Coordinates of C-alpha atoms and ligand atoms in Angstrom, one line a residue:
M1 CA -28.4 -10.6 -1.2
P2 CA -25.7 -9.0 -0.8
R3 CA -22.9 -9.9 -3.7
A4 CA -19.0 -11.0 -3.3
I5 CA -16.3 -11.6 -4.5
T6 CA -14.8 -14.5 -3.2
I7 CA -12.9 -17.3 -3.4
H8 CA -12.5 -21.1 -2.8
Q9 CA -9.1 -22.3 -3.8
P10 CA -5.8 -19.9 -3.9
G11 CA -4.6 -19.3 -7.4
G12 CA -5.0 -16.4 -10.8
P13 CA -7.4 -13.9 -11.2
E14 CA -9.8 -15.9 -12.4
V15 CA -9.8 -17.9 -9.5
M16 CA -11.7 -15.2 -7.6
Q17 CA -16.2 -14.9 -8.7
W18 CA -18.8 -13.1 -8.4
E19 CA -20.6 -14.2 -5.6
E20 CA -24.0 -14.0 -3.1
V21 CA -22.9 -14.3 0.5
T22 CA -24.8 -13.9 3.2
V23 CA -23.7 -11.2 6.5
A24 CA -24.4 -12.2 10.0
D25 CA -25.5 -10.0 11.9
P26 CA -22.4 -8.2 13.5
G27 CA -21.0 -9.5 16.6
P28 CA -19.4 -7.7 19.6
G29 CA -18.1 -4.7 19.6
E30 CA -18.0 -5.4 15.3
V31 CA -19.9 -2.8 12.5
R32 CA -22.3 -3.8 9.8
L33 CA -20.5 -2.3 6.8
R34 CA -22.0 -0.8 3.4
Q35 CA -19.2 -0.1 1.3
T36 CA -18.8 2.2 -1.6
V37 CA -15.7 1.5 -2.2
V38 CA -12.1 -1.2 -2.0
G39 CA -9.2 0.0 -2.2
L40 CA -6.7 -2.4 -5.2
N41 CA -3.4 -3.7 -3.7
Y42 CA -0.4 -5.6 -3.6
I43 CA -1.9 -7.8 -0.2
D44 CA -5.0 -8.8 -2.5
V45 CA -2.5 -10.8 -4.5
Y46 CA -0.9 -12.3 -2.1
Q47 CA -3.8 -13.4 -1.1
R48 CA -5.9 -15.0 -4.0
M49 CA -2.8 -16.9 -5.2
G50 CA -2.5 -17.9 -1.6
K51 CA 1.2 -16.6 0.4
Y52 CA -0.7 -14.8 2.7
P53 CA -3.7 -17.9 3.4
L54 CA -7.3 -17.4 3.9
D55 CA -9.5 -19.6 5.7
L56 CA -11.4 -20.7 2.1
P57 CA -14.4 -20.8 0.8
G58 CA -13.4 -17.1 1.2
V59 CA -13.1 -12.9 0.7
I60 CA -10.3 -11.2 0.1
G61 CA -9.8 -7.6 0.8
M62 CA -7.9 -4.8 3.1
E63 CA -9.2 -1.6 2.6
G64 CA -12.3 -0.2 2.2
T65 CA -14.0 3.0 2.7
G66 CA -18.3 2.8 3.5
V67 CA -21.6 3.9 6.2
V68 CA -21.7 1.8 9.2
E69 CA -25.2 0.2 8.8
A70 CA -25.7 -1.4 11.9
L71 CA -23.8 -2.1 15.6
G72 CA -22.8 -5.4 17.6
S73 CA -22.9 -4.6 21.5
G74 CA -20.6 -3.0 23.1
V75 CA -20.4 -0.2 19.9
D76 CA -19.5 2.9 21.7
T77 CA -17.0 5.0 18.6
V78 CA -19.5 4.9 15.5
S79 CA -22.7 5.7 15.3
V80 CA -25.1 4.4 12.8
G81 CA -24.8 6.0 9.2
D82 CA -20.9 7.1 9.8
R83 CA -18.5 8.1 7.4
V84 CA -15.7 5.4 7.9
G85 CA -12.5 3.6 6.8
Y86 CA -10.3 0.8 7.3
V87 CA -7.0 -0.8 6.6
M88 CA -6.2 -4.2 7.3
G89 CA -7.4 -6.0 9.8
P90 CA -9.6 -9.7 9.7
P91 CA -9.2 -10.0 5.5
G92 CA -12.8 -9.3 3.5
A93 CA -13.1 -6.0 1.7
Y94 CA -13.7 -7.5 -2.3
A95 CA -17.5 -6.7 -1.2
E96 CA -20.9 -5.1 -0.7
V97 CA -21.2 -5.3 3.0
R98 CA -19.7 -7.8 4.9
N99 CA -19.1 -7.0 8.9
Y100 CA -15.4 -5.2 10.8
P101 CA -14.5 -4.8 14.4
A102 CA -15.2 -1.5 14.9
Q103 CA -12.2 0.1 17.3
R104 CA -10.1 -0.2 14.1
L105 CA -12.1 1.6 11.9
I106 CA -11.2 5.3 10.7
P107 CA -13.8 8.3 10.5
L108 CA -14.1 10.0 7.9
P109 CA -13.2 13.5 7.8
D110 CA -15.9 15.8 5.9
D111 CA -13.4 17.1 3.4
I112 CA -12.5 13.3 2.7
A113 CA -14.6 11.9 -0.4
D114 CA -15.1 7.9 0.3
E115 CA -13.2 7.3 -3.6
Q116 CA -10.2 9.6 -2.2
A117 CA -9.9 7.7 1.1
A118 CA -10.1 3.9 -0.6
A119 CA -7.7 5.5 -2.9
M120 CA -5.2 6.0 -0.1
M121 CA -5.8 4.3 3.0
L122 CA -3.3 1.0 3.2
K123 CA -0.7 3.5 0.5
G124 CA -0.9 6.5 2.4
L125 CA -0.8 4.7 6.2
T126 CA 2.5 2.3 4.7
A127 CA 3.7 6.2 3.4
A128 CA 3.1 7.6 6.6
Y129 CA 4.9 4.7 8.6
L130 CA 8.1 4.7 6.4
S131 CA 8.2 7.8 5.9
R132 CA 7.8 9.1 9.9
R133 CA 8.6 5.6 12.0
T134 CA 10.5 3.4 10.1
F135 CA 13.2 5.9 8.6
V136 CA 13.1 9.3 9.9
V137 CA 13.8 10.9 6.5
E138 CA 14.5 14.2 7.2
A139 CA 15.7 17.6 4.6
G140 CA 18.3 17.2 2.7
Q141 CA 18.8 12.8 3.1
T142 CA 18.6 11.4 -0.5
V143 CA 16.2 8.5 -0.2
L144 CA 16.1 5.7 -2.4
F145 CA 11.8 3.8 -3.4
H146 CA 11.2 1.3 -5.6
A147 CA 8.3 1.6 -7.9
A148 CA 7.9 4.8 -7.7
A149 CA 5.1 5.4 -9.7
G150 CA 3.1 2.8 -7.8
G151 CA 0.1 3.0 -5.7
V152 CA 2.6 3.6 -2.5
G153 CA 4.7 5.3 -5.0
L154 CA 3.4 8.2 -5.5
I155 CA 2.5 9.2 -2.9
I156 CA 5.1 8.9 -0.6
C157 CA 7.4 10.6 -3.7
Q158 CA 5.5 13.4 -2.5
W159 CA 5.2 13.0 0.9
L160 CA 9.4 13.1 1.2
K161 CA 10.0 15.9 -1.6
Q162 CA 8.1 18.1 1.6
L163 CA 10.2 16.3 3.8
G164 CA 12.4 18.4 2.1
A165 CA 14.9 15.1 0.7
T166 CA 16.1 14.1 -2.5
V167 CA 14.0 11.6 -4.4
I168 CA 15.3 9.2 -6.4
G169 CA 12.8 7.2 -7.5
T170 CA 12.9 3.5 -10.0
V171 CA 10.4 3.1 -12.5
G172 CA 9.4 0.1 -15.9
S173 CA 9.0 2.8 -18.5
D174 CA 9.9 5.9 -19.3
D175 CA 5.5 6.8 -19.4
K176 CA 5.7 5.8 -15.6
A177 CA 9.3 8.1 -15.2
A178 CA 7.2 11.5 -17.0
I179 CA 4.4 10.1 -14.4
A180 CA 6.9 9.7 -10.8
A181 CA 8.9 13.2 -11.8
A182 CA 5.7 14.7 -11.6
H183 CA 5.1 13.5 -8.7
G184 CA 8.0 14.5 -6.3
C185 CA 10.9 12.6 -7.6
D186 CA 14.2 14.7 -8.5
H187 CA 15.0 11.4 -10.6
T188 CA 13.7 9.2 -12.4
I189 CA 15.5 5.5 -13.3
V190 CA 14.6 2.5 -15.8
Y191 CA 15.6 -0.4 -13.8
T192 CA 13.8 -2.2 -16.2
R193 CA 16.7 -1.1 -18.4
E194 CA 19.9 1.6 -16.6
N195 CA 21.7 -0.7 -13.6
F196 CA 20.3 1.2 -10.6
S197 CA 22.6 1.0 -8.6
E198 CA 25.0 2.4 -10.9
R199 CA 23.4 5.5 -11.8
V200 CA 22.8 6.7 -7.6
M201 CA 26.7 6.1 -6.8
D202 CA 26.9 8.2 -10.5
L203 CA 23.7 10.5 -8.5
T204 CA 25.3 10.7 -5.5
D205 CA 28.9 11.1 -6.1
G206 CA 30.3 8.0 -5.0
Q207 CA 28.4 8.6 -1.6
G208 CA 24.9 5.9 -1.9
V209 CA 21.6 7.1 -0.5
S210 CA 21.4 7.4 3.3
V211 CA 17.7 4.7 3.3
V212 CA 16.5 2.2 -0.2
Y213 CA 12.4 1.7 0.7
D214 CA 11.5 -1.5 -1.9
G215 CA 8.7 -3.5 -2.2
V216 CA 10.2 -4.7 -4.8
G217 CA 12.2 -7.3 -3.2
A218 CA 13.8 -10.3 -5.5
T219 CA 14.7 -8.5 -8.3
T220 CA 16.1 -4.7 -6.6
Y221 CA 17.2 -6.3 -3.0
E222 CA 21.2 -6.8 -4.0
G223 CA 21.2 -3.5 -5.8
S224 CA 20.0 -1.9 -2.5
L225 CA 22.4 -2.5 -0.4
A226 CA 25.1 -1.6 -2.8
C227 CA 23.7 2.1 -3.2
L228 CA 23.3 2.2 0.2
A229 CA 25.7 5.1 2.0
R230 CA 28.0 4.0 5.6
F231 CA 24.8 3.1 8.3
G232 CA 21.9 3.6 5.7
M233 CA 18.6 1.4 5.9
Y234 CA 17.3 -1.1 3.4
V235 CA 14.3 -1.5 3.9
S236 CA 12.2 -3.9 2.1
F237 CA 8.3 -3.7 2.5
G238 CA 7.3 -5.8 0.0
A239 CA 7.5 -8.2 -2.6
A240 CA 6.4 -7.6 -6.4
S241 CA 8.4 -9.4 -7.9
G242 CA 8.9 -11.9 -5.6
A243 CA 10.5 -12.4 -1.8
P244 CA 13.9 -10.7 -1.8
P245 CA 16.2 -14.3 -0.5
P246 CA 17.4 -14.6 3.7
V247 CA 20.6 -11.7 3.4
P248 CA 23.5 -12.7 6.2
V249 CA 23.9 -10.2 9.0
S250 CA 28.0 -10.8 7.4
A251 CA 26.7 -8.6 4.5
L252 CA 25.2 -5.4 6.3
A253 CA 29.5 -5.2 8.3
A254 CA 31.4 -3.1 5.1
K255 CA 29.3 0.1 5.8
A256 CA 27.1 -0.9 9.0
L257 CA 23.9 -0.9 7.3
Y258 CA 20.3 -1.2 8.5
L259 CA 18.2 -3.9 7.8
T260 CA 14.0 -3.9 8.7
R261 CA 11.2 -5.6 7.5
P262 CA 8.2 -3.2 8.9
G263 CA 4.1 -4.4 8.0
L264 CA 1.5 -2.1 8.4
A265 CA -0.5 -4.5 10.3
P266 CA 2.2 -3.7 13.9
H267 CA 2.2 -0.2 12.9
T268 CA -1.9 -0.2 12.8
A269 CA -2.7 -2.5 16.1
T270 CA -4.0 -0.2 18.2
R271 CA -6.9 2.7 17.3
E272 CA -4.3 5.1 18.5
L273 CA -1.2 4.2 15.9
T274 CA -3.5 4.4 13.6
L275 CA -5.8 7.0 14.5
D276 CA -1.9 9.0 14.5
I277 CA -0.7 7.4 11.3
A278 CA -4.4 8.9 9.8
N279 CA -4.7 12.0 11.0
A280 CA -0.9 13.1 8.8
L281 CA -1.6 11.4 6.2
F282 CA -4.6 13.6 6.4
D283 CA -2.5 16.4 7.1
A284 CA -0.3 16.0 4.1
V285 CA -2.9 15.8 1.6
R286 CA -4.3 18.9 3.0
G287 CA -0.5 20.7 2.2
G288 CA -0.2 19.2 -1.0
V289 CA 0.2 14.9 -1.8
Q290 CA -2.3 14.6 -4.5
V291 CA -3.7 10.7 -4.3
E292 CA -4.1 10.2 -8.1
I293 CA -6.9 7.2 -9.0
N294 CA -5.4 6.2 -12.5
Q295 CA -8.2 2.9 -13.0
R296 CA -11.5 2.4 -12.1
Y297 CA -13.2 -0.6 -11.6
A298 CA -16.7 -2.1 -11.0
L299 CA -15.9 -4.5 -8.0
S300 CA -17.6 -7.7 -9.7
D301 CA -14.6 -6.9 -12.4
A302 CA -11.9 -7.9 -9.8
V303 CA -10.4 -10.2 -12.1
S304 CA -9.0 -7.2 -14.5
A305 CA -7.7 -4.8 -11.5
H306 CA -5.7 -7.8 -10.8
R307 CA -4.4 -8.7 -14.2
A308 CA -3.8 -5.1 -14.6
L309 CA -1.5 -5.0 -11.6
E310 CA -0.3 -8.0 -11.8
S311 CA 1.6 -6.6 -15.3
R312 CA 2.0 -4.3 -14.4
S313 CA 0.5 -1.8 -16.2
T314 CA -1.1 0.7 -13.2
T315 CA 0.2 4.2 -12.3
G316 CA -0.5 5.4 -8.6
S317 CA -3.8 4.4 -7.0
T318 CA -6.9 1.5 -8.2
I319 CA -10.4 1.6 -6.8
L320 CA -13.2 -1.1 -7.2
T321 CA -16.2 1.2 -7.1
V322 CA -19.2 -1.1 -4.9
Ligands
NAP1 N1 4.7 -3.7 3.8 C1 3.2 -2.8 4.1 O1 3.2 -2.3 4.4 C2 2.9 -2.9 2.8 C3 2.0 -2.0 2.6 C4 1.4 -1.3 1.9 C5 2.2 -1.3 0.4 N2 2.7 -2.5 0.4 C6 4.0 -3.3 -0.5 O2 4.5 -2.4 -2.0 C7 4.3 -2.2 -3.1 C8 4.0 -1.6 -4.2 O3 2.1 -1.7 -3.6 P1 1.1 -1.3 -4.5 O4 0.0 -1.8 -4.3 O5 1.2 0.2 -4.1 O6 1.6 -1.7 -5.7 P2 1.8 -1.3 -7.1 O7 3.7 0.0 -6.4 O8 0.9 0.0 -7.5 O9 2.6 -1.9 -7.9 C9 3.6 -3.1 -7.9 C10 4.5 -2.4 -9.2 O10 5.8 -2.7 -8.8 C11 6.7 -3.0 -9.7 N3 7.0 -4.3 -10.0 C12 8.7 -4.3 -10.6 N4 8.3 -5.5 -10.2 C13 7.3 -6.5 -10.8 C14 6.9 -8.0 -11.1 N5 7.4 -8.9 -11.3 N6 5.7 -7.8 -10.7 C15 4.7 -7.3 -10.4 N7 5.4 -6.0 -10.7 C16 6.5 -5.2 -10.3 C17 6.0 -2.5 -10.4 O11 6.3 -1.1 -11.8 P3 7.5 -0.9 -12.6 O12 6.9 -1.7 -13.6 O13 7.6 0.5 -12.3 O14 8.6 -2.2 -11.5 C18 4.2 -2.6 -10.7 O15 3.1 -1.5 -11.1 C19 4.0 -3.7 -3.0 O16 4.8 -5.0 -3.0 C20 3.0 -4.3 -2.1 O17 3.3 -5.1 -1.1 C21 3.5 -3.4 1.6

């Protein structure tokens, strides 16, 4: 029988167990995937902790690559033997074998390896919609990205630089500052010891930035609003340090700010939307954006991978090999 990382109750990394699971034949519109690589993402932590509740017992995980092994009825967009990847959709990526909706699959081009795809799709499609849809970054703008040496961070900072922006990245340590600087950041701020908001105002001659991309949340939202330029946009897209508190609408008035809380699910709600941003990502990679796989774990050792991610000791992307 195939195995999967299963959780029976929400909690810390230790609730994840490597267990045999039964996988039914694929239903209508589904395929059965034999998985090769699973991408580690912060959303996996939220699922494991119960912040995004799952039916239990259940399998977490929102990103993987693999080979199509069997087709359910009505599937005509992929064939048995195809190499594919996916993001979002029903949870359940932490598995050797799983069923998945065929319409959501992303065919993998020959020049994109499985490991590279699993390391970049969820993070890179996020980078794609943040920079090309949520706030369309233009050459000459100055932008702030929090946790710049992280998974989304290393991809998007290179991409923002390609777009001609001046990129300011916050990081938790000097080592991470060096990594972020080598991946697109013009300026880095170690926000665990520096007041990032004041540094941003200094770096921008008191003007502030056009957009703040904030996946850190509780510890960064207040300073982020303070260092936005007039008419700037605060993009709250994650909560690695905890959720930001509710923001009163009146807090936006003094600088006529915009605030949004985007997610990858609506940006991958249709096959057309998904393939559109996937192609933008593949083109960005072909244009020079590097995907750094800085940590590798066996899927069966997902516990160690989660401990590393939550303790802020990872940089770039982490993959779980099946
Ligand atoms: N809305 C969406 O569509 C979407 C999609 C993908 C990801 N996200 C969000 O984007 C963020 C980044 O995701 P990722 O998978 O690429 O993770 P990541 O950035 O590789 O890891 C999270 C980073 O957040 C920073 N951090 C700050 N305070 C923290 C704390 N108290 N605990 C843990 N980490 C803390 C750490 O970097 P420093 O040490 O440098 O501070 C840490 O390395 C997450 O919030 C995630 O939920 C959202």
